[in-house]
PDB file of C-alpha atoms and ligand atoms in Angstrom:
ATOM      1  CA  MET A1059      71.765 155.984 -98.199  1.00 82.00           C
ATOM      2  CA  LEU A1060      75.505 156.107 -98.870  1.00 88.00           C
ATOM      3  CA  THR A1061      77.667 158.651 -97.081  1.00 92.00           C
ATOM      4  CA  PRO A1062      79.783 161.088 -99.135  1.00 93.00           C
ATOM      5  CA  LEU A1063      82.884 159.094 -98.155  1.00 95.00           C
ATOM      6  CA  GLU A1064      81.327 155.804 -99.302  1.00 95.00           C
ATOM      7  CA  ILE A1065      80.357 157.396-102.612  1.00 96.00           C
ATOM      8  CA  GLU A1066      83.899 158.645-103.084  1.00 96.00           C
ATOM      9  CA  GLU A1067      85.310 155.173-102.378  1.00 97.00           C
ATOM     10  CA  LEU A1068      82.796 153.542-104.720  1.00 97.00           C
ATOM     11  CA  SER A1069      83.615 156.076-107.420  1.00 97.00           C
ATOM     12  CA  THR A1070      87.289 155.158-107.140  1.00 97.00           C
ATOM     13  CA  SER A1071      86.510 151.444-107.322  1.00 97.00           C
ATOM     14  CA  PHE A1072      84.367 152.036-110.453  1.00 97.00           C
ATOM     15  CA  GLU A1073      87.387 153.479-112.301  1.00 96.00           C
ATOM     16  CA  SER A1074      88.152 149.974-113.595  1.00 95.00           C
ATOM     17  CA  SER A1075      84.534 148.913-114.143  1.00 97.00           C
ATOM     18  CA  PRO A1076      82.748 148.719-117.489  1.00 97.00           C
ATOM     19  CA  PRO A1077      79.934 151.257-117.999  1.00 98.00           C
ATOM     20  CA  GLN A1078      77.290 148.507-117.891  1.00 98.00           C
ATOM     21  CA  GLU A1079      78.301 147.594-114.314  1.00 98.00           C
ATOM     22  CA  ILE A1080      78.113 151.230-113.167  1.00 98.00           C
ATOM     23  CA  LEU A1081      74.747 151.716-114.869  1.00 98.00           C
ATOM     24  CA  THR A1082      73.317 148.546-113.344  1.00 98.00           C
ATOM     25  CA  TRP A1083      74.445 149.617-109.874  1.00 97.00           C
ATOM     26  CA  ALA A1084      72.953 153.101-110.305  1.00 98.00           C
ATOM     27  CA  ILE A1085      69.605 151.848-111.593  1.00 98.00           C
ATOM     28  CA  GLU A1086      69.296 149.185-108.891  1.00 97.00           C
ATOM     29  CA  ASN A1087      70.079 151.650-106.113  1.00 96.00           C
ATOM     30  CA  TYR A1088      68.262 154.784-107.279  1.00 97.00           C
ATOM     31  CA  TRP A1089      65.209 153.468-109.168  1.00 97.00           C
ATOM     32  CA  PRO A1090      62.768 155.086-109.890  1.00 97.00           C
ATOM     33  CA  GLN A1091      64.297 158.465-109.051  1.00 97.00           C
ATOM     34  CA  ILE A1092      66.977 158.232-111.713  1.00 98.00           C
ATOM     35  CA  ALA A1093      67.158 159.725-115.201  1.00 98.00           C
ATOM     36  CA  LEU A1094      69.600 159.936-118.058  1.00 97.00           C
ATOM     37  CA  SER A1095      70.154 162.995-120.246  1.00 96.00           C
ATOM     38  CA  SER A1096      71.011 162.586-123.916  1.00 96.00           C
ATOM     39  CA  SER A1097      71.457 164.784-126.960  1.00 93.00           C
ATOM     40  CA  PHE A1098      70.925 161.822-129.319  1.00 95.00           C
ATOM     41  CA  HIS A1099      73.996 162.324-131.446  1.00 89.00           C
ATOM     42  CA  THR A1100      76.326 159.578-132.606  1.00 89.00           C
ATOM     43  CA  GLN A1101      78.490 159.597-129.461  1.00 90.00           C
ATOM     44  CA  SER A1102      75.334 159.079-127.369  1.00 94.00           C
ATOM     45  CA  MET A1103      74.420 155.792-129.007  1.00 97.00           C
ATOM     46  CA  PRO A1104      76.449 153.358-126.832  1.00 97.00           C
ATOM     47  CA  LEU A1105      74.995 154.703-123.560  1.00 97.00           C
ATOM     48  CA  LEU A1106      71.448 154.713-124.960  1.00 98.00           C
ATOM     49  CA  HIS A1107      71.957 151.195-126.274  1.00 98.00           C
ATOM     50  CA  MET A1108      73.213 149.991-122.879  1.00 98.00           C
ATOM     51  CA  ILE A1109      70.192 151.533-121.163  1.00 97.00           C
ATOM     52  CA  SER A1110      67.891 149.801-123.646  1.00 97.00           C
ATOM     53  CA  GLN A1111      69.512 146.500-122.657  1.00 97.00           C
ATOM     54  CA  ILE A1112      69.566 147.074-118.881  1.00 97.00           C
ATOM     55  CA  ARG A1113      66.261 148.846-118.242  1.00 97.00           C
ATOM     56  CA  ARG A1114      64.587 150.428-121.264  1.00 96.00           C
ATOM     57  CA  ASP A1115      61.946 152.270-119.205  1.00 97.00           C
ATOM     58  CA  THR A1116      64.653 154.421-117.614  1.00 98.00           C
ATOM     59  CA  LEU A1117      63.618 158.041-117.998  1.00 98.00           C
ATOM     60  CA  ILE A1118      65.661 159.887-120.648  1.00 98.00           C
ATOM     61  CA  PHE A1119      65.649 163.680-120.778  1.00 97.00           C
ATOM     62  CA  PHE A1120      66.071 165.329-124.189  1.00 97.00           C
ATOM     63  CA  LEU A1121      66.500 169.105-124.206  1.00 96.00           C
ATOM     64  CA  ASP A1122      64.333 170.392-127.028  1.00 97.00           C
ATOM     65  CA  THR A1123      65.917 173.820-127.338  1.00 96.00           C
ATOM     66  CA  GLY A1124      64.080 174.800-130.506  1.00 95.00           C
ATOM     67  CA  TYR A1125      67.461 175.215-132.202  1.00 96.00           C
ATOM     68  CA  HIS A1126      68.154 171.584-133.186  1.00 96.00           C
ATOM     69  CA  PHE A1127      68.923 170.400-136.705  1.00 96.00           C
ATOM     70  CA  TRP A1128      65.830 168.699-138.096  1.00 96.00           C
ATOM     71  CA  GLU A1129      68.073 165.658-138.653  1.00 96.00           C
ATOM     72  CA  THR A1130      68.558 165.419-134.871  1.00 96.00           C
ATOM     73  CA  LEU A1131      64.831 165.472-134.192  1.00 97.00           C
ATOM     74  CA  ILE A1132      64.134 162.780-136.779  1.00 97.00           C
ATOM     75  CA  PHE A1133      67.037 160.633-135.547  1.00 97.00           C
ATOM     76  CA  ARG A1134      65.842 161.000-131.950  1.00 97.00           C
ATOM     77  CA  GLU A1135      62.353 159.815-132.969  1.00 97.00           C
ATOM     78  CA  LYS A1136      63.728 156.866-134.919  1.00 97.00           C
ATOM     79  CA  VAL A1137      66.077 155.620-132.186  1.00 97.00           C
ATOM     80  CA  ALA A1138      63.562 156.163-129.374  1.00 97.00           C
ATOM     81  CA  SER A1139      60.870 154.340-131.300  1.00 98.00           C
ATOM     82  CA  GLU A1140      63.000 151.392-132.455  1.00 97.00           C
ATOM     83  CA  TRP A1141      64.621 150.857-129.045  1.00 97.00           C
ATOM     84  CA  LYS A1142      61.373 151.609-127.166  1.00 97.00           C
ATOM     85  CA  LEU A1143      63.058 154.249-125.016  1.00 98.00           C
ATOM     86  CA  ASN A1144      61.246 156.330-122.421  1.00 98.00           C
ATOM     87  CA  VAL A1145      62.117 159.844-123.633  1.00 98.00           C
ATOM     88  CA  LEU A1146      60.790 163.051-122.121  1.00 97.00           C
ATOM     89  CA  ASP A1147      61.364 166.335-123.984  1.00 97.00           C
ATOM     90  CA  LEU A1148      62.330 169.305-121.852  1.00 97.00           C
ATOM     91  CA  TYR A1149      61.561 172.891-122.876  1.00 97.00           C
ATOM     92  CA  ARG A1150      62.465 176.352-121.647  1.00 97.00           C
ATOM     93  CA  ASP A1151      60.208 177.890-119.048  1.00 97.00           C
ATOM     94  CA  ALA A1152      57.340 179.675-120.825  1.00 96.00           C
ATOM     95  CA  ARG A1153      58.149 182.908-119.037  1.00 96.00           C
ATOM     96  CA  TRP A1154      61.188 183.291-121.268  1.00 96.00           C
ATOM     97  CA  ASP A1155      59.060 183.083-124.452  1.00 96.00           C
ATOM     98  CA  THR A1156      58.555 186.801-125.067  1.00 96.00           C
ATOM     99  CA  PHE A1157      62.216 187.527-124.420  1.00 96.00           C
ATOM    100  CA  VAL A1158      63.458 184.710-126.681  1.00 96.00           C
ATOM    101  CA  ARG A1159      61.029 185.387-129.528  1.00 95.00           C
ATOM    102  CA  GLY A1160      62.247 188.977-129.647  1.00 95.00           C
ATOM    103  CA  GLN A1161      65.781 187.839-130.467  1.00 94.00           C
ATOM    104  CA  VAL A1162      65.400 184.257-131.563  1.00 94.00           C
ATOM    105  CA  ARG A1163      68.005 184.452-134.342  1.00 93.00           C
ATOM    106  CA  THR A1164      70.602 186.521-132.527  1.00 94.00           C
ATOM    107  CA  LEU A1165      70.492 185.144-128.974  1.00 94.00           C
ATOM    108  CA  PRO A1166      72.709 182.069-129.591  1.00 94.00           C
ATOM    109  CA  LEU A1167      75.352 184.284-131.185  1.00 92.00           C
ATOM    110  CA  ASP A1168      75.068 187.365-128.969  1.00 91.00           C
ATOM    111  CA  ASP A1169      74.835 185.606-125.611  1.00 92.00           C
ATOM    112  CA  PRO A1170      75.314 181.828-125.876  1.00 91.00           C
ATOM    113  CA  ASN A1171      75.731 181.427-122.122  1.00 91.00           C
ATOM    114  CA  LEU A1172      72.348 182.979-121.431  1.00 93.00           C
ATOM    115  CA  CYS A1173      70.831 181.018-124.315  1.00 95.00           C
ATOM    116  CA  CYS A1174      72.217 177.745-122.910  1.00 94.00           C
ATOM    117  CA  PHE A1175      71.037 178.672-119.442  1.00 94.00           C
ATOM    118  CA  ILE A1176      67.490 179.299-120.667  1.00 96.00           C
ATOM    119  CA  HIS A1177      67.254 176.291-122.977  1.00 96.00           C
ATOM    120  CA  LYS A1178      69.423 173.701-121.275  1.00 94.00           C
ATOM    121  CA  VAL A1179      70.578 174.400-117.727  1.00 94.00           C
ATOM    122  CA  GLN A1180      67.359 175.674-116.197  1.00 94.00           C
ATOM    123  CA  PRO A1181      65.049 173.040-117.766  1.00 96.00           C
ATOM    124  CA  MET A1182      67.436 170.295-116.642  1.00 94.00           C
ATOM    125  CA  GLN A1183      67.645 171.707-113.119  1.00 93.00           C
ATOM    126  CA  LYS A1184      63.859 171.731-112.958  1.00 94.00           C
ATOM    127  CA  ALA A1185      63.520 168.183-114.349  1.00 95.00           C
ATOM    128  CA  LEU A1186      66.064 166.827-111.876  1.00 95.00           C
ATOM    129  CA  ARG A1187      64.389 168.365-108.838  1.00 93.00           C
ATOM    130  CA  ASP A1188      62.545 165.135-108.035  1.00 88.00           C
ATOM    131  CA  MET A1189      65.393 162.793-109.015  1.00 96.00           C
ATOM    132  CA  ARG A1190      68.072 161.312-106.759  1.00 96.00           C
ATOM    133  CA  ALA A1191      70.485 160.360-109.554  1.00 97.00           C
ATOM    134  CA  TRP A1192      71.365 161.728-112.991  1.00 96.00           C
ATOM    135  CA  ILE A1193      73.236 159.672-115.589  1.00 97.00           C
ATOM    136  CA  SER A1194      75.301 161.611-118.125  1.00 95.00           C
ATOM    137  CA  GLY A1195      77.375 160.395-121.070  1.00 94.00           C
ATOM    138  CA  ILE A1196      80.405 162.664-120.650  1.00 93.00           C
ATOM    139  CA  ARG A1197      83.924 161.307-121.283  1.00 94.00           C
ATOM    140  CA  ARG A1198      87.246 162.508-119.919  1.00 94.00           C
ATOM    141  CA  ASP A1199      88.784 162.739-123.388  1.00 89.00           C
ATOM    142  CA  GLN A1200      86.219 165.322-124.578  1.00 84.00           C
ATOM    143  CA  THR A1201      87.182 168.554-122.768  1.00 80.00           C
ATOM    144  CA  THR A1202      89.560 169.713-120.052  1.00 82.00           C
ATOM    145  CA  ALA A1203      86.612 170.333-117.718  1.00 80.00           C
ATOM    146  CA  ARG A1204      85.372 166.780-118.265  1.00 86.00           C
ATOM    147  CA  ALA A1205      88.866 165.392-117.686  1.00 89.00           C
ATOM    148  CA  ARG A1206      88.518 166.410-114.015  1.00 89.00           C
ATOM    149  CA  ALA A1207      85.154 164.711-113.491  1.00 93.00           C
ATOM    150  CA  LYS A1208      84.574 161.661-111.267  1.00 96.00           C
ATOM    151  CA  ILE A1209      82.423 158.658-112.027  1.00 97.00           C
ATOM    152  CA  LEU A1210      80.175 159.431-109.046  1.00 97.00           C
ATOM    153  CA  GLU A1211      79.718 163.071-108.037  1.00 96.00           C
ATOM    154  CA  LEU A1212      77.513 163.994-105.099  1.00 95.00           C
ATOM    155  CA  GLN A1213      76.125 167.510-105.394  1.00 91.00           C
ATOM    156  CA  ASP A1214      75.382 169.710-102.388  1.00 89.00           C
ATOM    157  CA  ASP A1215      71.638 169.270-102.916  1.00 89.00           C
ATOM    158  CA  GLY A1216      71.988 165.458-102.625  1.00 92.00           C
ATOM    159  CA  LEU A1217      71.699 164.671-106.351  1.00 95.00           C
ATOM    160  CA  LEU A1218      74.165 161.987-107.440  1.00 96.00           C
ATOM    161  CA  LYS A1219      75.647 162.494-110.874  1.00 95.00           C
ATOM    162  CA  VAL A1220      76.686 159.208-112.491  1.00 97.00           C
ATOM    163  CA  ASN A1221      79.189 159.340-115.364  1.00 97.00           C
ATOM    164  CA  PRO A1222      79.569 155.712-116.511  1.00 97.00           C
ATOM    165  CA  MET A1223      81.303 156.531-119.820  1.00 96.00           C
ATOM    166  CA  LEU A1224      83.979 158.728-118.240  1.00 96.00           C
ATOM    167  CA  ASN A1225      86.913 156.426-118.999  1.00 95.00           C
ATOM    168  CA  TRP A1226      85.864 155.531-122.494  1.00 96.00           C
ATOM    169  CA  THR A1227      87.687 157.038-125.447  1.00 94.00           C
ATOM    170  CA  LYS A1228      86.599 157.909-128.955  1.00 90.00           C
ATOM    171  CA  ALA A1229      87.999 154.524-130.038  1.00 93.00           C
ATOM    172  CA  ASP A1230      85.927 152.679-127.410  1.00 96.00           C
ATOM    173  CA  VAL A1231      82.790 154.380-128.712  1.00 95.00           C
ATOM    174  CA  GLN A1232      83.644 153.441-132.274  1.00 94.00           C
ATOM    175  CA  ARG A1233      84.383 149.823-131.316  1.00 97.00           C
ATOM    176  CA  TYR A1234      81.069 149.460-129.454  1.00 97.00           C
ATOM    177  CA  MET A1235      79.198 151.094-132.354  1.00 96.00           C
ATOM    178  CA  GLU A1236      80.692 148.599-134.790  1.00 97.00           C
ATOM    179  CA  GLU A1237      80.199 145.568-132.533  1.00 98.00           C
ATOM    180  CA  HIS A1238      76.518 146.352-132.044  1.00 97.00           C
ATOM    181  CA  ARG A1239      75.928 147.913-135.472  1.00 97.00           C
ATOM    182  CA  LEU A1240      74.472 151.044-133.950  1.00 97.00           C
ATOM    183  CA  PRO A1241      73.028 153.814-136.133  1.00 96.00           C
ATOM    184  CA  THR A1242      74.877 157.099-136.623  1.00 95.00           C
ATOM    185  CA  HIS A1243      73.380 160.595-136.649  1.00 94.00           C
ATOM    186  CA  PRO A1244      72.560 161.608-140.261  1.00 94.00           C
ATOM    187  CA  LEU A1245      75.056 164.497-140.085  1.00 93.00           C
ATOM    188  CA  PHE A1246      77.926 162.330-138.857  1.00 91.00           C
ATOM    189  CA  GLU A1247      79.109 161.433-142.358  1.00 89.00           C
ATOM    190  CA  LYS A1248      79.117 165.142-143.239  1.00 90.00           C
ATOM    191  CA  GLY A1249      81.730 165.872-140.585  1.00 87.00           C
ATOM    192  CA  TYR A1250      79.473 166.655-137.616  1.00 85.00           C
ATOM    193  CA  ARG A1251      81.108 164.325-135.103  1.00 84.00           C
ATOM    194  CA  SER A1252      79.534 166.115-132.130  1.00 83.00           C
ATOM    195  CA  VAL A1253      76.122 167.625-132.783  1.00 89.00           C
ATOM    196  CA  GLY A1254      74.480 170.307-130.683  1.00 90.00           C
ATOM    197  CA  CYS A1255      72.159 173.126-131.690  1.00 94.00           C
ATOM    198  CA  ALA A1256      72.335 174.270-135.324  1.00 92.00           C
ATOM    199  CA  PRO A1257      73.502 177.868-134.684  1.00 91.00           C
ATOM    200  CA  CYS A1258      76.372 176.600-132.523  1.00 91.00           C
ATOM    201  CA  THR A1259      77.638 173.535-134.425  1.00 90.00           C
ATOM    202  CA  THR A1260      79.885 173.248-137.479  1.00 85.00           C
ATOM    203  CA  ALA A1261      81.476 170.267-139.194  1.00 86.00           C
ATOM    204  CA  VAL A1262      85.058 169.332-138.218  1.00 85.00           C
ATOM    205  CA  GLY A1263      88.041 167.960-140.107  1.00 80.00           C
ATOM    206  CA  VAL A1264      89.234 164.367-139.752  1.00 77.00           C
ATOM    207  CA  ALA A1265      92.181 165.407-137.560  1.00 78.00           C
ATOM    208  CA  ASP A1266      90.163 167.842-135.417  1.00 79.00           C
ATOM    209  CA  ASP A1267      88.944 167.226-131.908  1.00 80.00           C
ATOM    210  CA  GLU A1268      85.406 165.823-132.099  1.00 76.00           C
ATOM    211  CA  ARG A1269      83.985 168.837-130.221  1.00 74.00           C
ATOM    212  CA  ALA A1270      85.963 171.451-132.174  1.00 78.00           C
ATOM    213  CA  GLY A1271      82.833 172.407-134.101  1.00 74.00           C
ATOM    214  CA  ARG A1272      80.846 173.348-130.989  1.00 79.00           C
ATOM    215  CA  TRP A1273      80.665 177.145-130.420  1.00 73.00           C
ATOM    216  CA  ARG A1274      83.653 177.418-132.731  1.00 79.00           C
ATOM    217  CA  GLY A1275      85.654 180.612-132.190  1.00 75.00           C
ATOM    218  CA  ARG A1276      83.441 181.811-129.337  1.00 76.00           C
ATOM    219  CA  GLY A1277      85.605 180.756-126.381  1.00 76.00           C
ATOM    220  CA  LYS A1278      82.948 178.334-125.132  1.00 75.00           C
ATOM    221  CA  THR A1279      83.296 174.563-124.881  1.00 74.00           C
ATOM    222  CA  GLU A1280      80.450 173.549-122.577  1.00 72.00           C
ATOM    223  CA  CYS A1281      76.745 174.352-122.490  1.00 74.00           C
ATOM    224  CA  GLY A1282      76.794 174.560-118.705  1.00 70.00           C
ATOM    225  CA  LEU A1283      75.174 171.241-117.778  1.00 76.00           C
ATOM    226  CA  HIS A1284      78.531 169.863-116.691  1.00 73.00           C
ATOM    227  CA  THR A1285      80.087 173.006-115.215  1.00 68.00           C
ATOM    228  CA  GLU A1286      79.661 175.338-112.270  1.00 67.00           C
ATOM    229  CA  MET A1287      76.732 176.960-114.090  1.00 63.00           C
ATOM    230  CA  PHE A1288      74.656 173.885-113.318  1.00 67.00           C
ATOM    231  CA  VAL A1289      75.615 173.523-109.688  1.00 69.00           C
ATOM    232  CA  LYS A1290      75.174 177.196-108.839  1.00 51.00           C
ATOM    233  CA  LYS A1291      71.436 177.156-109.202  1.00 52.00           C
ATOM    234  CA  ASP A1292      69.478 180.318-109.754  1.00 52.00           C
ATOM    235  CA  ALA A1293      67.508 179.605-106.601  1.00 40.00           C
ATOM    236  CA  ARG A1294      65.002 182.376-107.140  1.00 38.00           C
ATOM    237  CA  ALA A1295      64.183 181.307-110.684  1.00 51.00           C
ATOM    238  CA  ILE A1296      63.847 177.665-109.666  1.00 47.00           C
ATOM    239  CA  GLU A1297      61.712 178.536-106.671  1.00 45.00           C
ATOM    240  CA  THR A1298      59.213 180.453-108.782  1.00 45.00           C
ATOM    241  CA  MET A1299      58.757 177.422-111.030  1.00 47.00           C
ATOM    242  CA  ARG A1300      57.684 175.039-108.250  1.00 40.00           C
TER     243      ARG A1300
HETATM  244  S1  SF4 B1480      73.907 175.433-127.941  1.00 80.75           S
HETATM  245 FE1  SF4 B1480      73.566 177.451-128.942  1.00 80.75          FE
HETATM  246  S2  SF4 B1480      71.426 177.500-129.632  1.00 80.75           S
HETATM  247 FE2  SF4 B1480      71.676 175.766-128.184  1.00 80.75          FE
HETATM  248  S3  SF4 B1480      71.024 176.563-126.236  1.00 80.75           S
HETATM  249 FE3  SF4 B1480      73.263 176.846-126.330  1.00 80.75          FE
HETATM  250  S4  SF4 B1480      73.629 178.874-127.255  1.00 80.75           S
HETATM  251 FE4  SF4 B1480      71.442 178.327-127.559  1.00 80.75          FE
END
């Protein structure tokens, strides 16, 4: 087991490493208690492709919020099937069902933070309870919050977050996609360069930031998986789900 200081030093040394090297290290050292999370949009393809080349039985969490575009669900099935990926769908806790059904159309617009907590943050917290490492595909060039992230981040509960794509740019993603002829999400050509849930995603212009269409005009840029919302667990809610 690495100490927090050793993890910090390793994280610094990984700043000049390719994602494949970081992924290989993480899988070798944390298998089988390691999982990747993916939203299966175009920007996710390089990381998923690398995993399929390194260890295709790596567990991949997909948050099935119930609000996805049908194109996302079909694309997810196609990619997972063709690359023989080990995907596990995560759902909200059933105890939210009555509450959500009562306001299923308005919840994402009226209270997107609560909606994201119910459909993304809490299911991911629960799924990661038995894991020692969590691989995410975030990049520093995506948001200001992500710009501050580190390649290895040790959480207080001992979970190691691994961000192998952190130093890649939009251009790196595009280059890898072209080199390996990777498929793009069906909505990509229609201007959806970052695809989340349907009520919270719009197409963007060519000159726009790739995530400009996420929660557009609502003062929100992150779902909460990569912010304080994730780290500050609702201990009571998690405890009742054990
Ligand atoms: S992205 Fe929108 S619809 Fe999806 S969980 Fe968050 S608020 Fe709800």
